[in-house]
Amino acid sequence: SANGKKPMREVRAAWVSGRKGHSNVSQMHYARQGILTEEMQFVAQLEKLEPVFVREEVARGRMIIPANINHLSLEPMAIGIHSLCKINANIGNSAVTSNIDQELEKLHMSVHYGADTVMDLSTGGNLNEIRQAIVDSSPVPIGTVPIYQALEVVKGKIEDLSIDLMLEVIETQAKQGVDYMTIHAGVLREFVPLVKNRITGIVSRGGSILARWCAYHHKQNFLYTHYDKICEIFQK
């Protein structure tokens, strides 16, 4: 428990209770309004930094506090050039094995051995159920790659992916309490021909999915063209 005897879930529930329903509840938004949130103060204590300095760095975009208002078991942490170096661990099921207890065990092991953040890269069944269990149990920020779930929805048919489906998946995951996401908005249509002579091609799974979509439809990456819509979900 982070604040005396109260469990973190209760403490953070009190912190976020007045924020729900606002159009922008991001830490950056509050920092730019000059508001020092409880998350910023918590991080300042952890990092041994002045709270006002943390607020200034978050406002400038040089420090981030991934803290979804729906992730109540979260113990806030920061990533930035003036904070301690952080380590991420990847977990997740596959199409072959899908087991909530196994994923929670992986989460526990990751946190126990010092992971500062954990990404759920599940691609198998029960994606929403597994993710919810992970978020509910995790004291560290949880990240995802939403295009993996979108690809499951279209049964692996890359050409059937669309911005509407992606926005739906992103919104679902954000409502569950996911704190950060990988969005492959930098894979532009005009870059696709540049990879053909690369020894390793595109090493990012999500990046290669988007490259194939662009090549098939002869259109620009929809995550790039609709980036503002994605950010609106993140603000909420």
CSV table of C-alpha atoms in Angstrom, one decimal:
chain,number,residue,atom,x,y,z
A,1,SER,CA,0.0,0.0,0.0
A,2,ALA,CA,1.4,3.3,-1.1
A,3,ASN,CA,-0.2,5.8,1.3
A,4,GLY,CA,0.0,4.5,4.8
A,5,LYS,CA,-2.6,1.8,5.3
A,6,LYS,CA,-4.9,2.4,2.4
A,7,PRO,CA,-4.5,0.2,-0.6
A,8,MET,CA,-3.3,2.0,-3.8
A,9,ARG,CA,-6.6,1.2,-5.5
A,10,GLU,CA,-8.5,3.4,-2.9
A,11,VAL,CA,-5.9,6.1,-2.9
A,12,ARG,CA,-5.9,6.5,-6.7
A,13,ALA,CA,-9.7,6.2,-6.9
A,14,ALA,CA,-9.9,9.3,-4.8
A,15,TRP,CA,-7.3,11.1,-7.0
A,16,VAL,CA,-9.2,10.5,-10.2
A,17,SER,CA,-12.8,10.8,-8.9
A,18,GLY,CA,-13.1,14.5,-9.9
A,19,ARG,CA,-11.5,14.0,-13.3
A,20,LYS,CA,-13.9,11.5,-15.0
A,21,GLY,CA,-16.0,12.9,-17.8
A,22,HIS,CA,-13.5,15.7,-18.7
A,23,SER,CA,-12.4,15.8,-22.4
A,24,ASN,CA,-8.7,15.8,-21.4
A,25,VAL,CA,-7.4,14.0,-18.3
A,26,SER,CA,-3.8,13.4,-19.4
A,27,GLN,CA,-1.0,14.4,-17.0
A,28,MET,CA,0.4,16.6,-19.7
A,29,HIS,CA,-2.8,18.5,-19.9
A,30,TYR,CA,-2.8,19.2,-16.1
A,31,ALA,CA,0.9,20.1,-16.2
A,32,ARG,CA,0.2,22.7,-18.9
A,33,GLN,CA,-2.6,24.2,-16.8
A,34,GLY,CA,-0.1,24.6,-14.0
A,35,ILE,CA,-1.8,21.9,-11.9
A,36,LEU,CA,0.4,19.6,-9.8
A,37,THR,CA,-1.4,16.3,-9.7
A,38,GLU,CA,-1.1,13.6,-7.0
A,39,GLU,CA,0.6,11.4,-9.7
A,40,MET,CA,3.3,14.1,-10.3
A,41,GLN,CA,3.9,14.4,-6.5
A,42,PHE,CA,4.1,10.7,-6.2
A,43,VAL,CA,6.6,10.5,-9.0
A,44,ALA,CA,8.6,13.4,-7.6
A,45,GLN,CA,9.0,11.5,-4.3
A,46,LEU,CA,10.0,8.3,-6.1
A,47,GLU,CA,12.6,10.0,-8.4
A,48,LYS,CA,13.8,12.4,-5.6
A,49,LEU,CA,13.0,15.4,-7.8
A,50,GLU,CA,11.1,18.7,-7.0
A,51,PRO,CA,7.4,18.3,-7.7
A,52,VAL,CA,7.3,21.6,-9.7
A,53,PHE,CA,10.3,20.4,-11.8
A,54,VAL,CA,8.3,17.1,-12.6
A,55,ARG,CA,5.3,19.2,-13.6
A,56,GLU,CA,7.5,21.4,-15.9
A,57,GLU,CA,9.1,18.4,-17.6
A,58,VAL,CA,5.7,16.8,-18.2
A,59,ALA,CA,4.4,20.0,-19.6
A,60,ARG,CA,7.3,20.2,-22.0
A,61,GLY,CA,6.9,16.6,-23.1
A,62,ARG,CA,10.3,15.6,-21.8
A,63,MET,CA,8.8,13.4,-19.1
A,64,ILE,CA,5.7,11.2,-19.3
A,65,ILE,CA,3.6,9.7,-16.5
A,66,PRO,CA,1.6,6.8,-18.2
A,67,ALA,CA,-1.4,6.8,-15.9
A,68,ASN,CA,-4.8,5.9,-17.3
A,69,ILE,CA,-7.6,7.1,-15.0
A,70,ASN,CA,-9.2,3.6,-15.2
A,71,HIS,CA,-6.0,1.8,-13.9
A,72,LEU,CA,-6.6,2.2,-10.2
A,73,SER,CA,-4.1,-0.3,-9.0
A,74,LEU,CA,-1.3,1.8,-10.7
A,75,GLU,CA,1.6,3.1,-8.6
A,76,PRO,CA,2.5,6.1,-10.9
A,77,MET,CA,6.0,6.2,-12.5
A,78,ALA,CA,7.8,8.5,-14.9
A,79,ILE,CA,9.9,8.0,-18.1
A,80,GLY,CA,12.1,10.9,-19.1
A,81,ILE,CA,15.7,12.2,-19.4
A,82,HIS,CA,15.8,13.5,-15.8
A,83,SER,CA,14.3,10.3,-14.3
A,84,LEU,CA,15.9,7.0,-13.5
A,85,CYS,CA,16.4,4.5,-16.4
A,86,LYS,CA,13.4,2.3,-16.9
A,87,ILE,CA,13.0,-1.4,-17.9
A,88,ASN,CA,10.0,-2.8,-19.8
A,89,ALA,CA,9.0,-6.5,-19.9
A,90,ASN,CA,6.9,-8.1,-22.6
A,91,ILE,CA,4.3,-10.8,-21.7
A,92,GLY,CA,1.3,-12.2,-23.6
A,93,ASN,CA,-0.4,-15.3,-24.8
A,94,SER,CA,-0.2,-16.8,-28.3
A,95,ALA,CA,-2.8,-18.4,-30.6
A,96,VAL,CA,-1.5,-21.8,-29.2
A,97,THR,CA,-1.8,-21.1,-25.4
A,98,SER,CA,-4.3,-18.8,-23.8
A,99,ASN,CA,-4.4,-18.8,-20.0
A,100,ILE,CA,-5.2,-15.9,-17.6
A,101,ASP,CA,-3.4,-17.5,-14.6
A,102,GLN,CA,-0.3,-17.9,-16.7
A,103,GLU,CA,-0.3,-14.3,-17.8
A,104,LEU,CA,-0.8,-13.1,-14.3
A,105,GLU,CA,2.1,-15.2,-13.2
A,106,LYS,CA,4.3,-13.6,-15.9
A,107,LEU,CA,3.1,-10.2,-14.7
A,108,HIS,CA,4.0,-11.0,-11.1
A,109,MET,CA,7.5,-12.3,-12.2
A,110,SER,CA,8.1,-9.2,-14.3
A,111,VAL,CA,7.3,-6.8,-11.5
A,112,HIS,CA,9.0,-9.0,-8.9
A,113,TYR,CA,12.3,-8.9,-10.8
A,114,GLY,CA,12.1,-5.1,-11.4
A,115,ALA,CA,10.2,-4.3,-14.6
A,116,ASP,CA,9.0,-0.7,-14.5
A,117,THR,CA,6.4,-1.2,-17.2
A,118,VAL,CA,4.8,-4.3,-18.8
A,119,MET,CA,3.5,-4.8,-22.3
A,120,ASP,CA,0.7,-7.3,-23.0
A,121,LEU,CA,1.4,-8.5,-26.5
A,122,SER,CA,-1.3,-11.2,-26.5
A,123,THR,CA,-2.4,-12.4,-29.9
A,124,GLY,CA,-4.5,-15.5,-28.9
A,125,GLY,CA,-8.1,-15.8,-27.6
A,126,ASN,CA,-9.8,-14.1,-24.7
A,127,LEU,CA,-7.9,-10.9,-25.4
A,128,ASN,CA,-10.2,-8.5,-23.5
A,129,GLU,CA,-10.6,-10.8,-20.5
A,130,ILE,CA,-6.8,-11.4,-20.2
A,131,ARG,CA,-6.0,-7.7,-20.6
A,132,GLN,CA,-8.5,-6.7,-17.9
A,133,ALA,CA,-7.1,-9.2,-15.5
A,134,ILE,CA,-3.6,-7.9,-16.1
A,135,VAL,CA,-4.6,-4.2,-15.7
A,136,ASP,CA,-6.6,-4.9,-12.5
A,137,SER,CA,-3.6,-6.8,-11.0
A,138,SER,CA,-0.7,-4.5,-12.1
A,139,PRO,CA,1.0,-1.9,-10.0
A,140,VAL,CA,3.0,-0.8,-13.1
A,141,PRO,CA,1.8,0.8,-16.3
A,142,ILE,CA,0.4,-1.7,-18.9
A,143,GLY,CA,1.0,-1.2,-22.6
A,144,THR,CA,-0.5,-2.8,-25.7
A,145,VAL,CA,-0.2,-3.0,-29.5
A,146,PRO,CA,-3.8,-2.5,-30.5
A,147,ILE,CA,-3.3,-3.5,-34.2
A,148,TYR,CA,-2.7,-7.1,-32.9
A,149,GLN,CA,-6.3,-7.3,-31.6
A,150,ALA,CA,-7.6,-5.5,-34.7
A,151,LEU,CA,-6.0,-8.2,-36.9
A,152,GLU,CA,-7.7,-10.9,-34.8
A,153,VAL,CA,-11.1,-9.2,-35.4
A,154,VAL,CA,-10.5,-9.4,-39.2
A,155,LYS,CA,-9.3,-13.0,-38.9
A,156,GLY,CA,-5.8,-12.1,-40.1
A,157,LYS,CA,-6.9,-10.4,-43.3
A,158,ILE,CA,-4.7,-7.3,-43.4
A,159,GLU,CA,-6.5,-5.7,-46.3
A,160,ASP,CA,-9.7,-5.6,-44.1
A,161,LEU,CA,-8.2,-3.4,-41.4
A,162,SER,CA,-9.7,0.1,-41.2
A,163,ILE,CA,-9.4,3.3,-39.0
A,164,ASP,CA,-12.9,2.7,-37.6
A,165,LEU,CA,-11.9,-0.8,-36.4
A,166,MET,CA,-8.6,0.6,-34.9
A,167,LEU,CA,-10.4,3.4,-33.1
A,168,GLU,CA,-12.9,0.9,-31.7
A,169,VAL,CA,-10.1,-1.4,-30.4
A,170,ILE,CA,-8.0,1.5,-29.0
A,171,GLU,CA,-11.1,2.9,-27.2
A,172,THR,CA,-11.9,-0.6,-25.7
A,173,GLN,CA,-8.4,-1.0,-24.5
A,174,ALA,CA,-8.2,2.6,-23.1
A,175,LYS,CA,-11.5,2.1,-21.2
A,176,GLN,CA,-10.0,-1.1,-19.7
A,177,GLY,CA,-7.2,1.0,-18.2
A,178,VAL,CA,-4.3,0.5,-20.6
A,179,ASP,CA,-1.7,3.2,-19.9
A,180,TYR,CA,0.3,3.4,-23.2
A,181,MET,CA,0.1,1.9,-26.7
A,182,THR,CA,2.3,1.3,-29.7
A,183,ILE,CA,0.7,3.1,-32.7
A,184,HIS,CA,2.6,2.6,-36.0
A,185,ALA,CA,1.8,6.0,-37.4
A,186,GLY,CA,5.3,6.6,-38.7
A,187,VAL,CA,5.2,3.8,-41.4
A,188,LEU,CA,4.2,6.0,-44.3
A,189,ARG,CA,3.2,4.7,-47.8
A,190,GLU,CA,6.2,6.5,-49.4
A,191,PHE,CA,8.6,4.7,-47.1
A,192,VAL,CA,7.5,1.2,-48.1
A,193,PRO,CA,9.8,0.9,-51.2
A,194,LEU,CA,12.8,1.9,-49.1
A,195,VAL,CA,12.7,-1.3,-47.1
A,196,LYS,CA,13.1,-3.8,-50.1
A,197,ASN,CA,16.9,-3.7,-49.9
A,198,ARG,CA,17.1,-3.9,-46.1
A,199,ILE,CA,18.7,-7.1,-44.8
A,200,THR,CA,16.1,-7.5,-42.2
A,201,GLY,CA,13.1,-5.9,-44.0
A,202,ILE,CA,10.6,-4.4,-41.5
A,203,VAL,CA,11.3,-6.0,-38.1
A,204,SER,CA,8.2,-4.5,-36.4
A,205,ARG,CA,5.2,-6.8,-36.8
A,206,GLY,CA,2.8,-3.9,-36.6
A,207,GLY,CA,4.9,-1.9,-39.0
A,208,SER,CA,4.9,-4.7,-41.6
A,209,ILE,CA,1.1,-5.1,-41.3
A,210,LEU,CA,0.7,-1.4,-42.0
A,211,ALA,CA,3.2,-1.5,-44.9
A,212,ARG,CA,1.2,-4.4,-46.5
A,213,TRP,CA,-2.1,-2.5,-46.0
A,214,CYS,CA,-0.6,0.6,-47.7
A,215,ALA,CA,0.7,-1.5,-50.6
A,216,TYR,CA,-2.6,-3.3,-51.1
A,217,HIS,CA,-4.8,-0.2,-51.0
A,218,HIS,CA,-2.4,2.3,-52.6
A,219,LYS,CA,-3.3,4.6,-49.7
A,220,GLN,CA,-1.6,6.5,-46.9
A,221,ASN,CA,-1.3,4.8,-43.5
A,222,PHE,CA,-4.7,5.4,-41.8
A,223,LEU,CA,-3.0,5.7,-38.4
A,224,TYR,CA,-1.1,8.7,-39.7
A,225,THR,CA,-4.0,10.4,-41.5
A,226,HIS,CA,-6.3,10.0,-38.4
A,227,TYR,CA,-3.7,10.5,-35.7
A,228,ASP,CA,-5.8,13.4,-34.2
A,229,LYS,CA,-8.7,11.0,-33.6
A,230,ILE,CA,-6.4,8.6,-31.8
A,231,CYS,CA,-5.1,11.4,-29.6
A,232,GLU,CA,-8.7,12.4,-28.7
A,233,ILE,CA,-9.2,8.9,-27.2
A,234,PHE,CA,-5.9,9.2,-25.3
A,235,GLN,CA,-6.9,12.5,-23.9
A,236,LYS,CA,-10.1,11.0,-22.5
